Tab-separated table of N, CA and C and ligand atoms in Angstrom:
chain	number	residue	atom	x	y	z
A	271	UNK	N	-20.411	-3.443	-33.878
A	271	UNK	CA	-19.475	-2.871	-32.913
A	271	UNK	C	-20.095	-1.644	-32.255
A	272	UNK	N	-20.042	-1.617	-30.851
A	272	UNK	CA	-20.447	-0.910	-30.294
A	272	UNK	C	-19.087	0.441	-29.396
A	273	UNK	N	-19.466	1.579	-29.128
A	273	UNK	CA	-18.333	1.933	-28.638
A	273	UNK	C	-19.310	2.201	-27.020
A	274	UNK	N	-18.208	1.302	-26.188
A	274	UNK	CA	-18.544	1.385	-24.734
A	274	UNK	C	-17.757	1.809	-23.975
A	275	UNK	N	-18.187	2.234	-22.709
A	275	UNK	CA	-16.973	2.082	-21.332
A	275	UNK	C	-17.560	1.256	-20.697
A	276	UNK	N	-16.153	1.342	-19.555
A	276	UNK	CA	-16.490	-0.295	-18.156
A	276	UNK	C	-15.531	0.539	-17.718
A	277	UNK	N	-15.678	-0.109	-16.489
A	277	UNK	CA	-15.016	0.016	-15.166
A	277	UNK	C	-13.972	-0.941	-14.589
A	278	UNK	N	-12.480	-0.152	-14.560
A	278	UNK	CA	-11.252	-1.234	-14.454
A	278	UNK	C	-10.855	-0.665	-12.723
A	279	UNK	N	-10.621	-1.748	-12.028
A	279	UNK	CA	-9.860	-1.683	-11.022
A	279	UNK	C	-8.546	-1.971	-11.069
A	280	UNK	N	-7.046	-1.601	-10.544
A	280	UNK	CA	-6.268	-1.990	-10.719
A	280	UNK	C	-6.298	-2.092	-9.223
A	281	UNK	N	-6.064	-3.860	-8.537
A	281	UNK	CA	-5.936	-4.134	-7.544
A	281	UNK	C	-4.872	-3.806	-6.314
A	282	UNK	N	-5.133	-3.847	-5.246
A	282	UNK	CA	-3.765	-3.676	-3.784
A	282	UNK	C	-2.476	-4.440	-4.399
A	283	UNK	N	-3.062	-5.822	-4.940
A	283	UNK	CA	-1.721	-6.293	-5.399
A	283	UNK	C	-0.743	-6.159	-6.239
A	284	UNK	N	-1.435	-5.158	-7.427
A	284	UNK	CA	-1.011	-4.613	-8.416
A	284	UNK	C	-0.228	-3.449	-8.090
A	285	UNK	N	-0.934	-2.466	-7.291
A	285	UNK	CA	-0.239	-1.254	-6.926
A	285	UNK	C	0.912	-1.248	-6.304
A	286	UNK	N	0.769	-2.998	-4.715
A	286	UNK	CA	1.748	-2.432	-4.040
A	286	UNK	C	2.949	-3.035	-4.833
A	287	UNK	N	2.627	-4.003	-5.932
A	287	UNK	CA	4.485	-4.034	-6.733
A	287	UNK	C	4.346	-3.171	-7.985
A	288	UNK	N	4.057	-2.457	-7.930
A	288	UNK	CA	3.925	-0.974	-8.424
A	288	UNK	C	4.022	-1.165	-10.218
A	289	UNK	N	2.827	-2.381	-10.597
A	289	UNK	CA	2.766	-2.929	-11.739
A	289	UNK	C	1.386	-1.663	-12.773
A	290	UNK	N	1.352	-0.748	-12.160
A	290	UNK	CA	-0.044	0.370	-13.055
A	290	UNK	C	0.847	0.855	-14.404
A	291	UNK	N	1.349	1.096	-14.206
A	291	UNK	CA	2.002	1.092	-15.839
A	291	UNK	C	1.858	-0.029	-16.656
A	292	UNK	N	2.505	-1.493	-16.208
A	292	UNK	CA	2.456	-2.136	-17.311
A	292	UNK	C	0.675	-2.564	-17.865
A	293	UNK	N	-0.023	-2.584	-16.430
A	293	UNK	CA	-1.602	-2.636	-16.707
A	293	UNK	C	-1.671	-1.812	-17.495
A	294	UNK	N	-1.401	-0.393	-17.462
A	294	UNK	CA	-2.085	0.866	-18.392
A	294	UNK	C	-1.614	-0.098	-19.633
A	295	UNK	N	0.144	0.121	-19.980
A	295	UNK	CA	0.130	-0.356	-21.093
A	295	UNK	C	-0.361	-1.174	-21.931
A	296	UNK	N	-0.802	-2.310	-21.280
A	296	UNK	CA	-1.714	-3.925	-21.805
A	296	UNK	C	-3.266	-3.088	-22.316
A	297	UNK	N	-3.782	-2.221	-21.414
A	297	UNK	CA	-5.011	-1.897	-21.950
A	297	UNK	C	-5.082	-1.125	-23.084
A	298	UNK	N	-3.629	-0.315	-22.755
A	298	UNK	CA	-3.957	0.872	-24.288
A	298	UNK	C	-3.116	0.042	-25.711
A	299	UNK	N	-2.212	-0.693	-25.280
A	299	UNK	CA	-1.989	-1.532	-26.275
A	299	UNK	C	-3.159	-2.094	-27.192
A	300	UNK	N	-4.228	-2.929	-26.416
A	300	UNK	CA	-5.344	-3.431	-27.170
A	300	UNK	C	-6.193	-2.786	-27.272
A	301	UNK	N	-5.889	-0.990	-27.634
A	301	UNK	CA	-7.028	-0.212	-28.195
A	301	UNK	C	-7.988	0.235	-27.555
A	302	UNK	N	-8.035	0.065	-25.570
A	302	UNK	CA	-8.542	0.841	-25.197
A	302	UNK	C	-8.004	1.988	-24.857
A	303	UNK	N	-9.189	3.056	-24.194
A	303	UNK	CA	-8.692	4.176	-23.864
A	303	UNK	C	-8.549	4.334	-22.557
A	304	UNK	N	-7.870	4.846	-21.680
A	304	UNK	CA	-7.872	5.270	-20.333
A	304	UNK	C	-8.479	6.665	-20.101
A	305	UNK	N	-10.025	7.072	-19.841
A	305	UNK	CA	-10.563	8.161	-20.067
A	305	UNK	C	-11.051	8.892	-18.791
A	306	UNK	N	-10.264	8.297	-17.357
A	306	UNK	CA	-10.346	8.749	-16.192
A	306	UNK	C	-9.566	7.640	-15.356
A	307	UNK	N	-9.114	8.533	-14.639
A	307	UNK	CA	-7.989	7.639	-13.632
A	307	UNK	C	-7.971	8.113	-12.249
A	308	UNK	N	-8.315	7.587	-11.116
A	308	UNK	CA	-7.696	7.952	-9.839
A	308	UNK	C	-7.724	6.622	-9.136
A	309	UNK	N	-6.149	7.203	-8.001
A	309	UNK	CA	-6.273	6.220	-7.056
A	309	UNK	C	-6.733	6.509	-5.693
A	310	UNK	N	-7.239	5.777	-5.136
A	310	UNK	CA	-7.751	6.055	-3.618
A	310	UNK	C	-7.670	4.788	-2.857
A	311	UNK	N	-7.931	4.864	-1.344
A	311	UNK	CA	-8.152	4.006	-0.549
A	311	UNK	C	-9.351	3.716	-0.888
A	312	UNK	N	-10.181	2.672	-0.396
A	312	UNK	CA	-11.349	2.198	-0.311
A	312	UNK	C	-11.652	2.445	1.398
A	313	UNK	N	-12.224	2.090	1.860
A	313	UNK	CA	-13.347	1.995	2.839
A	313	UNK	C	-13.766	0.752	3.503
A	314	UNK	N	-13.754	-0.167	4.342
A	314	UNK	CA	-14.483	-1.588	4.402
A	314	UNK	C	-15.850	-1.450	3.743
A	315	UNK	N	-16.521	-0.363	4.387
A	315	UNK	CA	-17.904	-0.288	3.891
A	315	UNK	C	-18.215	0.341	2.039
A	316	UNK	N	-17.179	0.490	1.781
A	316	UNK	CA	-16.979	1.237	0.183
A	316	UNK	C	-17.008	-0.370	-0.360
A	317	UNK	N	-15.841	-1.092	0.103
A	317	UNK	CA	-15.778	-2.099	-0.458
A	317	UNK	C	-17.008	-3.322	-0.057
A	318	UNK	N	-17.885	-2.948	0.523
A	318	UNK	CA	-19.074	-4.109	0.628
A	318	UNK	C	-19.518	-3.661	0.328
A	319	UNK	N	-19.885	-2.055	-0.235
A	319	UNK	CA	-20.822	-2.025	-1.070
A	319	UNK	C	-20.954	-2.335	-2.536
A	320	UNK	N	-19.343	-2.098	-3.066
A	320	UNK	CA	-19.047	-2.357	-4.332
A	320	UNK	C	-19.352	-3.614	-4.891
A	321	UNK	N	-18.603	-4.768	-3.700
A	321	UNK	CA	-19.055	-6.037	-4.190
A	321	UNK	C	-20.198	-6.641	-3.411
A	322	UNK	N	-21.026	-6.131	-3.509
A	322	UNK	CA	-22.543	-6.261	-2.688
A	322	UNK	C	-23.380	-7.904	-3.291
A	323	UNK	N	-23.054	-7.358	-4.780
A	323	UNK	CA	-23.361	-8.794	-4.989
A	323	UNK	C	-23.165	-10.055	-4.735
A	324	UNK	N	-22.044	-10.170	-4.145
A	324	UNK	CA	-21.050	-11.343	-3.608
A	324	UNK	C	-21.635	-11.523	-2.214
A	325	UNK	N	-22.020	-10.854	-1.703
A	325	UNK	CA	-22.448	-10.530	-0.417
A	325	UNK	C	-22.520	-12.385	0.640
A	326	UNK	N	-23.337	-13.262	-0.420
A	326	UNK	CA	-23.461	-13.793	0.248
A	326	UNK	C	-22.330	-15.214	0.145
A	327	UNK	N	-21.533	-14.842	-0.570
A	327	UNK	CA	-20.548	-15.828	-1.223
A	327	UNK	C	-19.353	-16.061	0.306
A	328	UNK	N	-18.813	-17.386	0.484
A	328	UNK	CA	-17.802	-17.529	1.415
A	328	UNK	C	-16.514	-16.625	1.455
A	329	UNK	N	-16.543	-16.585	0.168
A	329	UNK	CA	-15.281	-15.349	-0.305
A	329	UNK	C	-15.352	-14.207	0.431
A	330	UNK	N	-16.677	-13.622	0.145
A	330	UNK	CA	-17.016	-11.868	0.677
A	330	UNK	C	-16.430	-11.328	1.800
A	331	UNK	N	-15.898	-11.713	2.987
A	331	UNK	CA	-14.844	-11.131	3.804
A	331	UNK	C	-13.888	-10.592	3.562
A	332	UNK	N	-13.235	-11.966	3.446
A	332	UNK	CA	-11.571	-11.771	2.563
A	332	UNK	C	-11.610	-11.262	1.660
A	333	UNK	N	-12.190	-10.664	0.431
A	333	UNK	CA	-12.418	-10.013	-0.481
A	333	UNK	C	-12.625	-8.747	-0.174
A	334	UNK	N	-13.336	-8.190	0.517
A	334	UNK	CA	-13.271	-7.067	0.890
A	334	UNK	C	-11.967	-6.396	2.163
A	335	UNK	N	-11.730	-7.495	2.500
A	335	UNK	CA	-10.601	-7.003	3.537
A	335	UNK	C	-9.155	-6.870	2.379
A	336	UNK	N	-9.532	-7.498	1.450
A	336	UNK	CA	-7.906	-7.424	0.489
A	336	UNK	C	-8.060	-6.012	-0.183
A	337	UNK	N	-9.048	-5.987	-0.495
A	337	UNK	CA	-9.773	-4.490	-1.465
A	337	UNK	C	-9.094	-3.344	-0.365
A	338	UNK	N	-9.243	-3.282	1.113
A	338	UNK	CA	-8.599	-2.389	1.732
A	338	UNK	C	-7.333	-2.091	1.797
A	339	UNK	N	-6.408	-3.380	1.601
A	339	UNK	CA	-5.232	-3.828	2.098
A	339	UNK	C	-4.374	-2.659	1.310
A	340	UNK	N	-5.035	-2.134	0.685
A	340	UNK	CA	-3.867	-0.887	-0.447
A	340	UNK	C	-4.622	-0.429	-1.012
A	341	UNK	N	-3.968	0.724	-1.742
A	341	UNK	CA	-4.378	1.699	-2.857
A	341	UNK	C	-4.711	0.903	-4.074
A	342	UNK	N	-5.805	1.132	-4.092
A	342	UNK	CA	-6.425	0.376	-5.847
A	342	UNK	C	-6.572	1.961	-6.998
A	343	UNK	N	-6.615	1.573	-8.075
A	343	UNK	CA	-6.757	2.918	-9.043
A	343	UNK	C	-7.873	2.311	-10.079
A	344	UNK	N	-9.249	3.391	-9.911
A	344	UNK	CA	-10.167	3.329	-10.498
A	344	UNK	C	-10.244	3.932	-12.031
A	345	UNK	N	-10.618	3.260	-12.730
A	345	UNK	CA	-10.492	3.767	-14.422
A	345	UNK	C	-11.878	3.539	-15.124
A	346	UNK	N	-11.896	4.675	-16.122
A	346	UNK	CA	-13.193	4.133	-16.842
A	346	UNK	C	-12.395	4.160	-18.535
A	347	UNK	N	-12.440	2.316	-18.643
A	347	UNK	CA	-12.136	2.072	-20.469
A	347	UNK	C	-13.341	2.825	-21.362
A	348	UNK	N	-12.702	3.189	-22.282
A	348	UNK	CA	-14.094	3.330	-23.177
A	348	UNK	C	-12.702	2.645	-24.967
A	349	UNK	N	-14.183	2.144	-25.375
A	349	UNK	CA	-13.499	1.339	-26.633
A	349	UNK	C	-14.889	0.955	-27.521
A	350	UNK	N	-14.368	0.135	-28.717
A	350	UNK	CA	-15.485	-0.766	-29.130
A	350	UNK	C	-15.428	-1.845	-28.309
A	351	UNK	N	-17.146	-2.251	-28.259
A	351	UNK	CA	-17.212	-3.257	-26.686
A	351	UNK	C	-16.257	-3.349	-25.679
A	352	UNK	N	-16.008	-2.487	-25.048
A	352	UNK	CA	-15.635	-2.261	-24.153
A	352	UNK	C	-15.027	-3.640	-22.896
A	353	UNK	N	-16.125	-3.239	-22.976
A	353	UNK	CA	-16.414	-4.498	-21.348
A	353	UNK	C	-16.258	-6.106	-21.821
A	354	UNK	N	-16.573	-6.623	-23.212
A	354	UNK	CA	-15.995	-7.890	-23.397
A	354	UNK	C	-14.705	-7.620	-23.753
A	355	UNK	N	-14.488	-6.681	-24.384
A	355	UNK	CA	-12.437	-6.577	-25.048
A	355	UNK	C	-12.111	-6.653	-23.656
A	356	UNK	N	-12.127	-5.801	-22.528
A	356	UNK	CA	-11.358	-6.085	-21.236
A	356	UNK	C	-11.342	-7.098	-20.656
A	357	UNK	N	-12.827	-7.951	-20.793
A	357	UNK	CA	-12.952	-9.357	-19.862
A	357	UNK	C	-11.660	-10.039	-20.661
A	358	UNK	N	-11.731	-9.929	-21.930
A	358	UNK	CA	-10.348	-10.714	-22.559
A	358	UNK	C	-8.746	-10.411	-22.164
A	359	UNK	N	-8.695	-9.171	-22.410
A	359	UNK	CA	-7.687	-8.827	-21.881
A	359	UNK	C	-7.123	-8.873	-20.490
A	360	UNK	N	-8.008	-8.958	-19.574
A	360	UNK	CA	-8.046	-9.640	-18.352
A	360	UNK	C	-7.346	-10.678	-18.408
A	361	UNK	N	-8.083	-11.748	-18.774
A	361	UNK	CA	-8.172	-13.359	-18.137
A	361	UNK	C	-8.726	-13.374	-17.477
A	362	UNK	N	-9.166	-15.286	-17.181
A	362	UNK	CA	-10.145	-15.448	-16.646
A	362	UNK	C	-9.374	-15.083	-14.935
A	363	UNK	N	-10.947	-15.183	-14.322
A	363	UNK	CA	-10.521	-14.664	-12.581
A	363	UNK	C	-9.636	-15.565	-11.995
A	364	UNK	N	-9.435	-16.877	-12.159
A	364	UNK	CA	-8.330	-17.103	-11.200
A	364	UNK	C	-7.441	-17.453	-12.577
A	365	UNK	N	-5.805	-17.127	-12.023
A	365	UNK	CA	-5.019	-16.983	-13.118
A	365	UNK	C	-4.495	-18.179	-13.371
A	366	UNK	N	-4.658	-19.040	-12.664
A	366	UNK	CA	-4.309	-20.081	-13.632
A	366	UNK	C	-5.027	-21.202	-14.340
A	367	UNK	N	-6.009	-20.178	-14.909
A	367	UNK	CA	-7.264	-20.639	-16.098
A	367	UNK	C	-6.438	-19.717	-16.995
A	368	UNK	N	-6.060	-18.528	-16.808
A	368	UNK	CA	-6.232	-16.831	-17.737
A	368	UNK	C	-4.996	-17.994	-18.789
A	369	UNK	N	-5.677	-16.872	-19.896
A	369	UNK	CA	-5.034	-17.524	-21.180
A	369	UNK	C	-3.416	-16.549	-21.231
A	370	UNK	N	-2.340	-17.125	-21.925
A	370	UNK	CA	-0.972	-16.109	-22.021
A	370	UNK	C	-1.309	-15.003	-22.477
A	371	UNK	N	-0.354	-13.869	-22.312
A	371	UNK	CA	-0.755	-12.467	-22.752
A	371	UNK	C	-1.887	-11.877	-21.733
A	372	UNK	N	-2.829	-12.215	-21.011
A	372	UNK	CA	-3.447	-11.764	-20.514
A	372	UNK	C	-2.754	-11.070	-18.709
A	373	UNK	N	-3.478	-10.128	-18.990
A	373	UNK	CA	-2.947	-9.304	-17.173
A	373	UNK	C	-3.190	-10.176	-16.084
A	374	UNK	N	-4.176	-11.123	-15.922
A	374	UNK	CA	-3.786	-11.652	-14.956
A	374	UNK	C	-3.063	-12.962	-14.761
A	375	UNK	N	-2.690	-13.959	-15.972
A	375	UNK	CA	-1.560	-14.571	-16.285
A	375	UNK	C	-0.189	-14.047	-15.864
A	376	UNK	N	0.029	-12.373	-16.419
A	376	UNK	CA	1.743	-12.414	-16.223
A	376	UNK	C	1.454	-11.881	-14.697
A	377	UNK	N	0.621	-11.164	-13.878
A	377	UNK	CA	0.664	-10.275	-13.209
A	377	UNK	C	-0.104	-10.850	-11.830
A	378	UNK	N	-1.463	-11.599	-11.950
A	378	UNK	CA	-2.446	-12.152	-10.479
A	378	UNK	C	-1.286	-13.333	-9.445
A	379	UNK	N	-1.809	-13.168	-8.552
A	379	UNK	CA	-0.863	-14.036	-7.570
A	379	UNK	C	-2.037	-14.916	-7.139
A	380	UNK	N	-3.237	-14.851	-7.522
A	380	UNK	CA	-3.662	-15.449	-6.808
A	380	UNK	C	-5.844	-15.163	-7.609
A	381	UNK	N	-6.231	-16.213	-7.130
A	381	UNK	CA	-7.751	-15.477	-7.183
A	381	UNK	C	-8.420	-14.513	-6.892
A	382	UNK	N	-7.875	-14.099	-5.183
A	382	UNK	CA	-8.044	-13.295	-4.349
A	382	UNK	C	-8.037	-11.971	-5.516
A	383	UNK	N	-5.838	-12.232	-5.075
A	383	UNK	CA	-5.270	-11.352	-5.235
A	383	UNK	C	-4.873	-11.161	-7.123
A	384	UNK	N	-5.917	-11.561	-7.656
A	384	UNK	CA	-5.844	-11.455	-9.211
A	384	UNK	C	-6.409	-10.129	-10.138
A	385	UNK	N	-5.335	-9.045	-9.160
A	385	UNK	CA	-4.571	-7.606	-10.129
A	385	UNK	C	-5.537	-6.477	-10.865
A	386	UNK	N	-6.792	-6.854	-10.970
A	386	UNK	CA	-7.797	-6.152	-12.038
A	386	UNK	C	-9.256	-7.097	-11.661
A	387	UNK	N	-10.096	-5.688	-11.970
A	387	UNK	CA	-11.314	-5.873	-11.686
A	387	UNK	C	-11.829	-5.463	-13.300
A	388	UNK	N	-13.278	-5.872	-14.064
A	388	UNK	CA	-13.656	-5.617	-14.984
A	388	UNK	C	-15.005	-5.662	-14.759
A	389	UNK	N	-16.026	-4.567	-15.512
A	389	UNK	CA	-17.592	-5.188	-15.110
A	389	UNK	C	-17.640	-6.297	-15.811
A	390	UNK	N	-18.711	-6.833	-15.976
A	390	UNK	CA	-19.167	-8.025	-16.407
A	390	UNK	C	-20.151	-7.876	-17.500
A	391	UNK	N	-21.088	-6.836	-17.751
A	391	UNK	CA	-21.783	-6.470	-18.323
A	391	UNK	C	-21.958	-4.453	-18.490
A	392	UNK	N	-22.341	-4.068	-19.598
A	392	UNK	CA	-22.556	-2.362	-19.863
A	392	UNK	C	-23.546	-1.707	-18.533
A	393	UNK	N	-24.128	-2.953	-18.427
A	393	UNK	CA	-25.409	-2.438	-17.144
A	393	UNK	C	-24.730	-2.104	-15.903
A	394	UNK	N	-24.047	-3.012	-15.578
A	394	UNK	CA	-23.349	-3.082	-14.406
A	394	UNK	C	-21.825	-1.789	-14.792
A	395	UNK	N	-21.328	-2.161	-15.899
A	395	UNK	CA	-20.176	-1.334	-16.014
A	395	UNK	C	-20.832	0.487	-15.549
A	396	UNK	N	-22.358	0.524	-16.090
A	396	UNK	CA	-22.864	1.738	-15.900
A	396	UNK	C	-22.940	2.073	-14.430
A	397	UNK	N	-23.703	1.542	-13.345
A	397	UNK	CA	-23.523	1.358	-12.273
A	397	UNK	C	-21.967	1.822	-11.452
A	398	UNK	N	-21.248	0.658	-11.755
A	398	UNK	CA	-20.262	0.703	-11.330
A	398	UNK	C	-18.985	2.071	-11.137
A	399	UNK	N	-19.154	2.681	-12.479
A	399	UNK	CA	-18.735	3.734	-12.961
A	399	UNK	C	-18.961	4.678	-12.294
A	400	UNK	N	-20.414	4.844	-12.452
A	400	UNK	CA	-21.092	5.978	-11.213
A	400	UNK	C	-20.656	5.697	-10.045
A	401	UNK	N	-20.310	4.933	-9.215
A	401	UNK	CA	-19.650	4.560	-7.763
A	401	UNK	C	-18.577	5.139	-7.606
A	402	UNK	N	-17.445	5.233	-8.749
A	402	UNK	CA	-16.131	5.667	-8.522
A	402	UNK	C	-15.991	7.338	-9.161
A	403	UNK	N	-17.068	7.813	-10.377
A	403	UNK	CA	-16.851	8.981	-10.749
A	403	UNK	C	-17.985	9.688	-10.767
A	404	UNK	N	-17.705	10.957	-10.750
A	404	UNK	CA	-18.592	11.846	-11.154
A	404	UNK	C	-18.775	12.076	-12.872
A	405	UNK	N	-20.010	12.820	-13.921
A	405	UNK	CA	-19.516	12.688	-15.321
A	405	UNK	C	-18.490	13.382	-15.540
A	406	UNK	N	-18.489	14.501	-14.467
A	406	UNK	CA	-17.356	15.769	-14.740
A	406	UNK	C	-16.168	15.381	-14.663
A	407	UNK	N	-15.499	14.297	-14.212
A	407	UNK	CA	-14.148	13.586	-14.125
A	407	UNK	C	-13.723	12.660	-15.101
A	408	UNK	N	-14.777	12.640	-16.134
A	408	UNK	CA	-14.693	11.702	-17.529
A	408	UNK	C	-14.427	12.543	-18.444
A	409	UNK	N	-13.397	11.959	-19.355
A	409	UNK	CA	-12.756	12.794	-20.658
A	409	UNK	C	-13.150	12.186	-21.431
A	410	UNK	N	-13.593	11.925	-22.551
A	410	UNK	CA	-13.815	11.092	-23.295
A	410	UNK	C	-13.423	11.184	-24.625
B	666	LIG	P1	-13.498	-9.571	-9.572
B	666	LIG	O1	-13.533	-9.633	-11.059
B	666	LIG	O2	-13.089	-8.297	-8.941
B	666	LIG	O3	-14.964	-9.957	-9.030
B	666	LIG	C1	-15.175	-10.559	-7.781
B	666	LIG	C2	-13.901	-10.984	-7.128
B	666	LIG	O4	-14.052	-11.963	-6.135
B	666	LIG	C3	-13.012	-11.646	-8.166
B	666	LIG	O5	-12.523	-10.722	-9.052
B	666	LIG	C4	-11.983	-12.311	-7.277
B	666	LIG	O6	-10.989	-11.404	-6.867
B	666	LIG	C5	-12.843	-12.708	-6.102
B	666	LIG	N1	-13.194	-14.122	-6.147
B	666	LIG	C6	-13.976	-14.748	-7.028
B	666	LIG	N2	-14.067	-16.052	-6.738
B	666	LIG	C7	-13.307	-16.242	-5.637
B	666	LIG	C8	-13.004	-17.363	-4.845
B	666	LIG	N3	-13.496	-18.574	-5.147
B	666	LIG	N4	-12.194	-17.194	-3.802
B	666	LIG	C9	-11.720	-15.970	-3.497
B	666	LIG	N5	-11.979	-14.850	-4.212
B	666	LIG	C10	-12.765	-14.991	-5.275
């Protein structure tokens, strides 16, 4: 067991039915921590850079145009393994794969619009992290 952070998005769709509580709750329920929190607008260009990797995927428009569509709230989990406990607690990306109990089961409307972002890996969660915070905005 490792103790990690990752990087949680709580999506436009999440915010605008004003579901960040029950997200917080689902995460700190399963023992993570919430060890920095803000919400902000994104940017078009914030959001192509974020998902840069996708870049060349059919999705990558609409994906970044939904990322604008509202206030998302950036978080950094820190836990043991981190970044796989959240991929679980997640569900899978489109929700109607995600297993019950999971956030994007009770909560995604959609693939798009499926409520939470998670890294995928510590490498990337590292990365990612740095995009949304400074260290000085991390409590740990
Ligand atoms: P996320 O975990 O934030 O990582 C990339 C996002 O792209 C993903 O969640 C989905 O919101 C979105 N995505 C992935 N696959 C598709 C798809 N086939 N169609 C539309 N959006 C997708």
């Amino acid at each position: 067991m490792t103790l990690q952070q990752t990087l949680s998005i709580i999506k436009p769709d999440a915010t605008r039915r004003n579901l960040s509580g029950k997200i917080n709750a689902k995460i700190e329920d399963a023992g993570l921590r919430i060890i920095a929190q803000k919400r902000l607008c994104l940017t078009k260009e914030q959001a192509q850079k974020f998902y840069a990797v996708h870049a060349e995927r059919s999705f990558f428009n609409d994906l970044c145009d939904y990322m604008i569509s509202g206030p998302v709230i950036a978080q950094v989990l820190e836990g043991e393994d981190a970044v796989v406990r959240y991929r679980e607690i997640m569900g899978a990306t489109n929700p109607a794969n995600a297993a019950e109990g999971t956030i994007r089961k009770e909560f995604a409307e959609s693939i798009e619009a499926n409520s939470v972002h998670g890294s995928d890996s510590p490498e990337n969660a590292a990365t990612e992290i740095s995009f949304f915070f400074s260290t000085l905005e991390i409590a740990g």
